[in-house]
């Protein structure tokens, strides 16, 4: 045996302490999985340990005794703690049989402890056992005589029967009176029981799961009725959680946040024997083992239901991967957008002869059909059905296998189209470049002074002052010096801006040297010029 854990049982009336040790048979196929209390909680689930404690608490109640109590608040202790208890208990026993402590009337006679002063030989031990057996048998006979109202008559005498029935009481037959030994044990056919068998249920995400739990009570069950539903999540790292509870004529359904508002008893009166529940709007997180536990002292019963939540196949798409031409190789594919594994596929041909092409028969249950050397007889309408344990979905595909297209023309068209595209792109680039050059040129000549541009319009006063100064300058010139004088840049002033002055005789142009102009009293005059955009510079 391999030790796993222990717990302590207290007998309040006698003041006794009883240590209960739980171990596993080393020859058990699963023994390697159990190395301590943590493994028991994973593989056997904590509820199994709770049921063990509950049985030890109540097993004397049917005999009119009170419930037992536990030390350490009924907490299980690990393997190391149990080993220490066994060692200390062994030390107490050894001190008792070696008479190192007062036994206070406890018999310590034995045949194996060599250092014990109470050791005896085999013959003495046999005499003690025989005497004890006679006392026990006589006690059982006496008790049976008070409790049994009938006797069992055995037509075939056996050695255990020592009291012979008086001769003549049964004419022509010698009979022996045999006591009936009654061994009392819990009646497994009576008491509280859950009639619903353990089962597995598969449901689709978003649906409602019905988890059955119907039970029967026994007249001897007098305690209050308690009903618990617990979940053991699929992740073994999580402990069992109560999801809904009936106790004290009240229902509590807010224990488990993930199922809050989604779990309900199906019956309005659970005391009638129906503790079944509904779990609505199923989610993938609801996967796990659900346990229905019914208690009505002294009866206790529980049953498990395995719930699996799957996603229905949906959004299935059928398409062709490749060119649908005669002689080509391509693939027919069927892909659902979602769906829990395992998924099953089934292809069918809906048009023409409704018979799948012979080369495809091996792949009719595959999500992909590989088509080799396609022919026109493959054309038609096909369907693909995807299904799992909770639902199915379907898609349609129209396959048209056509003769090969003119590939040379296609290639030539592609080349010509490419060249035209390149020419078009080149033309666009050329135009852009030319426009940018023009803009750059305009910016460079933007502020150049051009002599051939007419002067800007000015006010009359300015024109008059200019004309007066011009006449005074010319009046101081002699005819001999007029040859070197270049005529003024502006021959006339616009009529709309100047008052027309009296016409003076036109003098012949003469050239006048710059030194002579200075001696003649000529005054330099700044003549305004106009830029291209009209501003005066």
PDB file of N, CA, C and O in Angstrom, residues 21-56:
ATOM      1  N   UNK A  21      -6.569   6.665   7.795  1.00  0.00           N
ATOM      2  CA  UNK A  21      -5.503   6.798   6.797  1.00  0.00           C
ATOM      3  C   UNK A  21      -6.007   6.266   5.457  1.00  0.00           C
ATOM      4  O   UNK A  21      -6.617   5.206   5.383  1.00  0.00           O
ATOM      5  N   UNK A  22      -5.766   7.019   4.405  1.00  0.00           N
ATOM      6  CA  UNK A  22      -6.166   6.621   3.055  1.00  0.00           C
ATOM      7  C   UNK A  22      -4.918   6.299   2.249  1.00  0.00           C
ATOM      8  O   UNK A  22      -3.970   7.092   2.197  1.00  0.00           O
ATOM      9  N   UNK A  23      -4.905   5.112   1.631  1.00  0.00           N
ATOM     10  CA  UNK A  23      -3.757   4.654   0.858  1.00  0.00           C
ATOM     11  C   UNK A  23      -4.248   4.048  -0.452  1.00  0.00           C
ATOM     12  O   UNK A  23      -5.449   3.839  -0.656  1.00  0.00           O
ATOM     13  N   UNK A  24      -3.323   3.761  -1.343  1.00  0.00           N
ATOM     14  CA  UNK A  24      -3.654   3.154  -2.629  1.00  0.00           C
ATOM     15  C   UNK A  24      -2.847   1.872  -2.781  1.00  0.00           C
ATOM     16  O   UNK A  24      -1.680   1.796  -2.358  1.00  0.00           O
ATOM     17  N   UNK A  25      -3.475   0.871  -3.365  1.00  0.00           N
ATOM     18  CA  UNK A  25      -2.808  -0.402  -3.607  1.00  0.00           C
ATOM     19  C   UNK A  25      -1.731  -0.203  -4.675  1.00  0.00           C
ATOM     20  O   UNK A  25      -2.012   0.289  -5.767  1.00  0.00           O
ATOM     21  N   UNK A  26      -0.507  -0.586  -4.371  1.00  0.00           N
ATOM     22  CA  UNK A  26       0.593  -0.379  -5.311  1.00  0.00           C
ATOM     23  C   UNK A  26       0.415  -1.214  -6.574  1.00  0.00           C
ATOM     24  O   UNK A  26       1.044  -0.938  -7.605  1.00  0.00           O
ATOM     25  N   UNK A  27      -0.412  -2.251  -6.519  1.00  0.00           N
ATOM     26  CA  UNK A  27      -0.659  -3.080  -7.697  1.00  0.00           C
ATOM     27  C   UNK A  27      -1.766  -2.507  -8.591  1.00  0.00           C
ATOM     28  O   UNK A  27      -2.046  -3.066  -9.659  1.00  0.00           O
ATOM     29  N   UNK A  28      -2.395  -1.438  -8.151  1.00  0.00           N
ATOM     30  CA  UNK A  28      -3.451  -0.812  -8.959  1.00  0.00           C
ATOM     31  C   UNK A  28      -2.839  -0.192 -10.218  1.00  0.00           C
ATOM     32  O   UNK A  28      -1.763   0.424 -10.158  1.00  0.00           O
ATOM     33  N   UNK A  29      -3.488  -0.357 -11.375  1.00  0.00           N
ATOM     34  CA  UNK A  29      -2.918   0.207 -12.618  1.00  0.00           C
ATOM     35  C   UNK A  29      -2.710   1.715 -12.563  1.00  0.00           C
ATOM     36  O   UNK A  29      -1.830   2.249 -13.243  1.00  0.00           O
ATOM     37  N   UNK A  30      -3.501   2.413 -11.741  1.00  0.00           N
ATOM     38  CA  UNK A  30      -3.385   3.866 -11.660  1.00  0.00           C
ATOM     39  C   UNK A  30      -2.571   4.323 -10.461  1.00  0.00           C
ATOM     40  O   UNK A  30      -2.557   5.514 -10.138  1.00  0.00           O
ATOM     41  N   UNK A  31      -1.897   3.389  -9.800  1.00  0.00           N
ATOM     42  CA  UNK A  31      -1.179   3.760  -8.581  1.00  0.00           C
ATOM     43  C   UNK A  31      -0.105   4.807  -8.847  1.00  0.00           C
ATOM     44  O   UNK A  31       0.172   5.662  -7.995  1.00  0.00           O
ATOM     45  N   UNK A  32       0.499   4.757 -10.032  1.00  0.00           N
ATOM     46  CA  UNK A  32       1.572   5.714 -10.334  1.00  0.00           C
ATOM     47  C   UNK A  32       1.066   7.144 -10.390  1.00  0.00           C
ATOM     48  O   UNK A  32       1.847   8.096 -10.264  1.00  0.00           O
ATOM     49  N   UNK A  33      -0.236   7.336 -10.569  1.00  0.00           N
ATOM     50  CA  UNK A  33      -0.795   8.690 -10.660  1.00  0.00           C
ATOM     51  C   UNK A  33      -1.018   9.335  -9.302  1.00  0.00           C
ATOM     52  O   UNK A  33      -1.273  10.538  -9.228  1.00  0.00           O
ATOM     53  N   UNK A  34      -0.958   8.521  -8.239  1.00  0.00           N
ATOM     54  CA  UNK A  34      -1.283   9.022  -6.908  1.00  0.00           C
ATOM     55  C   UNK A  34      -0.032   9.035  -6.041  1.00  0.00           C
ATOM     56  O   UNK A  34       0.512   7.990  -5.678  1.00  0.00           O
ATOM     57  N   UNK A  35       0.423  10.250  -5.734  1.00  0.00           N
ATOM     58  CA  UNK A  35       1.596  10.404  -4.880  1.00  0.00           C
ATOM     59  C   UNK A  35       1.319  11.266  -3.660  1.00  0.00           C
ATOM     60  O   UNK A  35       2.211  11.495  -2.853  1.00  0.00           O
ATOM     61  N   UNK A  36       0.117  11.771  -3.540  1.00  0.00           N
ATOM     62  CA  UNK A  36      -0.218  12.623  -2.409  1.00  0.00           C
ATOM     63  C   UNK A  36      -1.619  13.163  -2.547  1.00  0.00           C
ATOM     64  O   UNK A  36      -2.367  12.839  -3.478  1.00  0.00           O
ATOM     65  N   UNK A  37      -1.985  14.034  -1.610  1.00  0.00           N
ATOM     66  CA  UNK A  37      -3.337  14.577  -1.574  1.00  0.00           C
ATOM     67  C   UNK A  37      -3.650  15.413  -2.812  1.00  0.00           C
ATOM     68  O   UNK A  37      -4.781  15.445  -3.292  1.00  0.00           O
ATOM     69  N   UNK A  38      -2.640  16.089  -3.371  1.00  0.00           N
ATOM     70  CA  UNK A  38      -2.891  16.911  -4.559  1.00  0.00           C
ATOM     71  C   UNK A  38      -3.316  16.045  -5.740  1.00  0.00           C
ATOM     72  O   UNK A  38      -4.183  16.436  -6.528  1.00  0.00           O
ATOM     73  N   UNK A  39      -2.720  14.859  -5.879  1.00  0.00           N
ATOM     74  CA  UNK A  39      -3.107  13.966  -6.969  1.00  0.00           C
ATOM     75  C   UNK A  39      -4.517  13.419  -6.770  1.00  0.00           C
ATOM     76  O   UNK A  39      -5.260  13.219  -7.737  1.00  0.00           O
ATOM     77  N   UNK A  40      -4.901  13.183  -5.527  1.00  0.00           N
ATOM     78  CA  UNK A  40      -6.251  12.695  -5.252  1.00  0.00           C
ATOM     79  C   UNK A  40      -7.282  13.743  -5.675  1.00  0.00           C
ATOM     80  O   UNK A  40      -8.309  13.427  -6.267  1.00  0.00           O
ATOM     81  N   UNK A  41      -6.983  15.002  -5.423  1.00  0.00           N
ATOM     82  CA  UNK A  41      -7.912  16.072  -5.786  1.00  0.00           C
ATOM     83  C   UNK A  41      -8.027  16.218  -7.307  1.00  0.00           C
ATOM     84  O   UNK A  41      -9.060  16.644  -7.816  1.00  0.00           O
ATOM     85  N   UNK A  42      -6.958  15.859  -8.018  1.00  0.00           N
ATOM     86  CA  UNK A  42      -6.995  15.993  -9.477  1.00  0.00           C
ATOM     87  C   UNK A  42      -7.725  14.821 -10.117  1.00  0.00           C
ATOM     88  O   UNK A  42      -8.608  15.006 -10.960  1.00  0.00           O
ATOM     89  N   UNK A  43      -7.386  13.601  -9.714  1.00  0.00           N
ATOM     90  CA  UNK A  43      -7.909  12.421 -10.400  1.00  0.00           C
ATOM     91  C   UNK A  43      -9.230  11.908  -9.813  1.00  0.00           C
ATOM     92  O   UNK A  43     -10.038  11.325 -10.528  1.00  0.00           O
ATOM     93  N   UNK A  44      -9.439  12.094  -8.512  1.00  0.00           N
ATOM     94  CA  UNK A  44     -10.671  11.604  -7.909  1.00  0.00           C
ATOM     95  C   UNK A  44     -11.663  12.725  -7.636  1.00  0.00           C
ATOM     96  O   UNK A  44     -12.824  12.459  -7.342  1.00  0.00           O
ATOM     97  N   UNK A  45     -11.197  13.988  -7.726  1.00  0.00           N
ATOM     98  CA  UNK A  45     -12.011  15.163  -7.474  1.00  0.00           C
ATOM     99  C   UNK A  45     -12.265  15.321  -5.966  1.00  0.00           C
ATOM    100  O   UNK A  45     -12.456  14.348  -5.236  1.00  0.00           O
ATOM    101  N   UNK A  46     -12.253  16.540  -5.490  1.00  0.00           N
ATOM    102  CA  UNK A  46     -12.450  16.780  -4.050  1.00  0.00           C
ATOM    103  C   UNK A  46     -13.763  16.241  -3.514  1.00  0.00           C
ATOM    104  O   UNK A  46     -13.884  15.922  -2.338  1.00  0.00           O
ATOM    105  N   UNK A  47     -14.778  16.121  -4.367  1.00  0.00           N
ATOM    106  CA  UNK A  47     -16.080  15.656  -3.875  1.00  0.00           C
ATOM    107  C   UNK A  47     -15.992  14.229  -3.355  1.00  0.00           C
ATOM    108  O   UNK A  47     -16.740  13.833  -2.449  1.00  0.00           O
ATOM    109  N   UNK A  48     -15.082  13.416  -3.905  1.00  0.00           N
ATOM    110  CA  UNK A  48     -14.926  12.052  -3.407  1.00  0.00           C
ATOM    111  C   UNK A  48     -14.403  12.066  -1.972  1.00  0.00           C
ATOM    112  O   UNK A  48     -14.810  11.248  -1.139  1.00  0.00           O
ATOM    113  N   UNK A  49     -13.484  12.968  -1.682  1.00  0.00           N
ATOM    114  CA  UNK A  49     -12.983  13.086  -0.318  1.00  0.00           C
ATOM    115  C   UNK A  49     -14.076  13.612   0.601  1.00  0.00           C
ATOM    116  O   UNK A  49     -14.219  13.161   1.748  1.00  0.00           O
ATOM    117  N   UNK A  50     -14.849  14.563   0.116  1.00  0.00           N
ATOM    118  CA  UNK A  50     -15.942  15.108   0.921  1.00  0.00           C
ATOM    119  C   UNK A  50     -16.967  14.022   1.241  1.00  0.00           C
ATOM    120  O   UNK A  50     -17.507  13.966   2.356  1.00  0.00           O
ATOM    121  N   UNK A  51     -17.266  13.157   0.269  1.00  0.00           N
ATOM    122  CA  UNK A  51     -18.215  12.078   0.508  1.00  0.00           C
ATOM    123  C   UNK A  51     -17.692  11.114   1.567  1.00  0.00           C
ATOM    124  O   UNK A  51     -18.462  10.594   2.389  1.00  0.00           O
ATOM    125  N   UNK A  52     -16.384  10.884   1.576  1.00  0.00           N
ATOM    126  CA  UNK A  52     -15.783   9.997   2.588  1.00  0.00           C
ATOM    127  C   UNK A  52     -15.948  10.587   3.979  1.00  0.00           C
ATOM    128  O   UNK A  52     -16.361   9.901   4.924  1.00  0.00           O
ATOM    129  N   UNK A  53     -15.642  11.868   4.122  1.00  0.00           N
ATOM    130  CA  UNK A  53     -15.794  12.524   5.423  1.00  0.00           C
ATOM    131  C   UNK A  53     -17.255  12.523   5.846  1.00  0.00           C
ATOM    132  O   UNK A  53     -17.583  12.278   7.019  1.00  0.00           O
ATOM    133  N   UNK A  54     -18.146  12.780   4.891  1.00  0.00           N
ATOM    134  CA  UNK A  54     -19.571  12.836   5.208  1.00  0.00           C
ATOM    135  C   UNK A  54     -20.075  11.487   5.711  1.00  0.00           C
ATOM    136  O   UNK A  54     -20.899  11.418   6.631  1.00  0.00           O
ATOM    137  N   UNK A  55     -19.572  10.407   5.112  1.00  0.00           N
ATOM    138  CA  UNK A  55     -20.003   9.077   5.564  1.00  0.00           C
ATOM    139  C   UNK A  55     -19.538   8.824   6.990  1.00  0.00           C
ATOM    140  O   UNK A  55     -20.301   8.339   7.826  1.00  0.00           O
ATOM    141  N   UNK A  56     -18.277   9.129   7.298  1.00  0.00           N
ATOM    142  CA  UNK A  56     -17.766   8.914   8.654  1.00  0.00           C
ATOM    143  C   UNK A  56     -18.465   9.815   9.664  1.00  0.00           C
ATOM    144  O   UNK A  56     -18.567   9.477  10.841  1.00  0.00           O
TER     145      UNK A  56
END
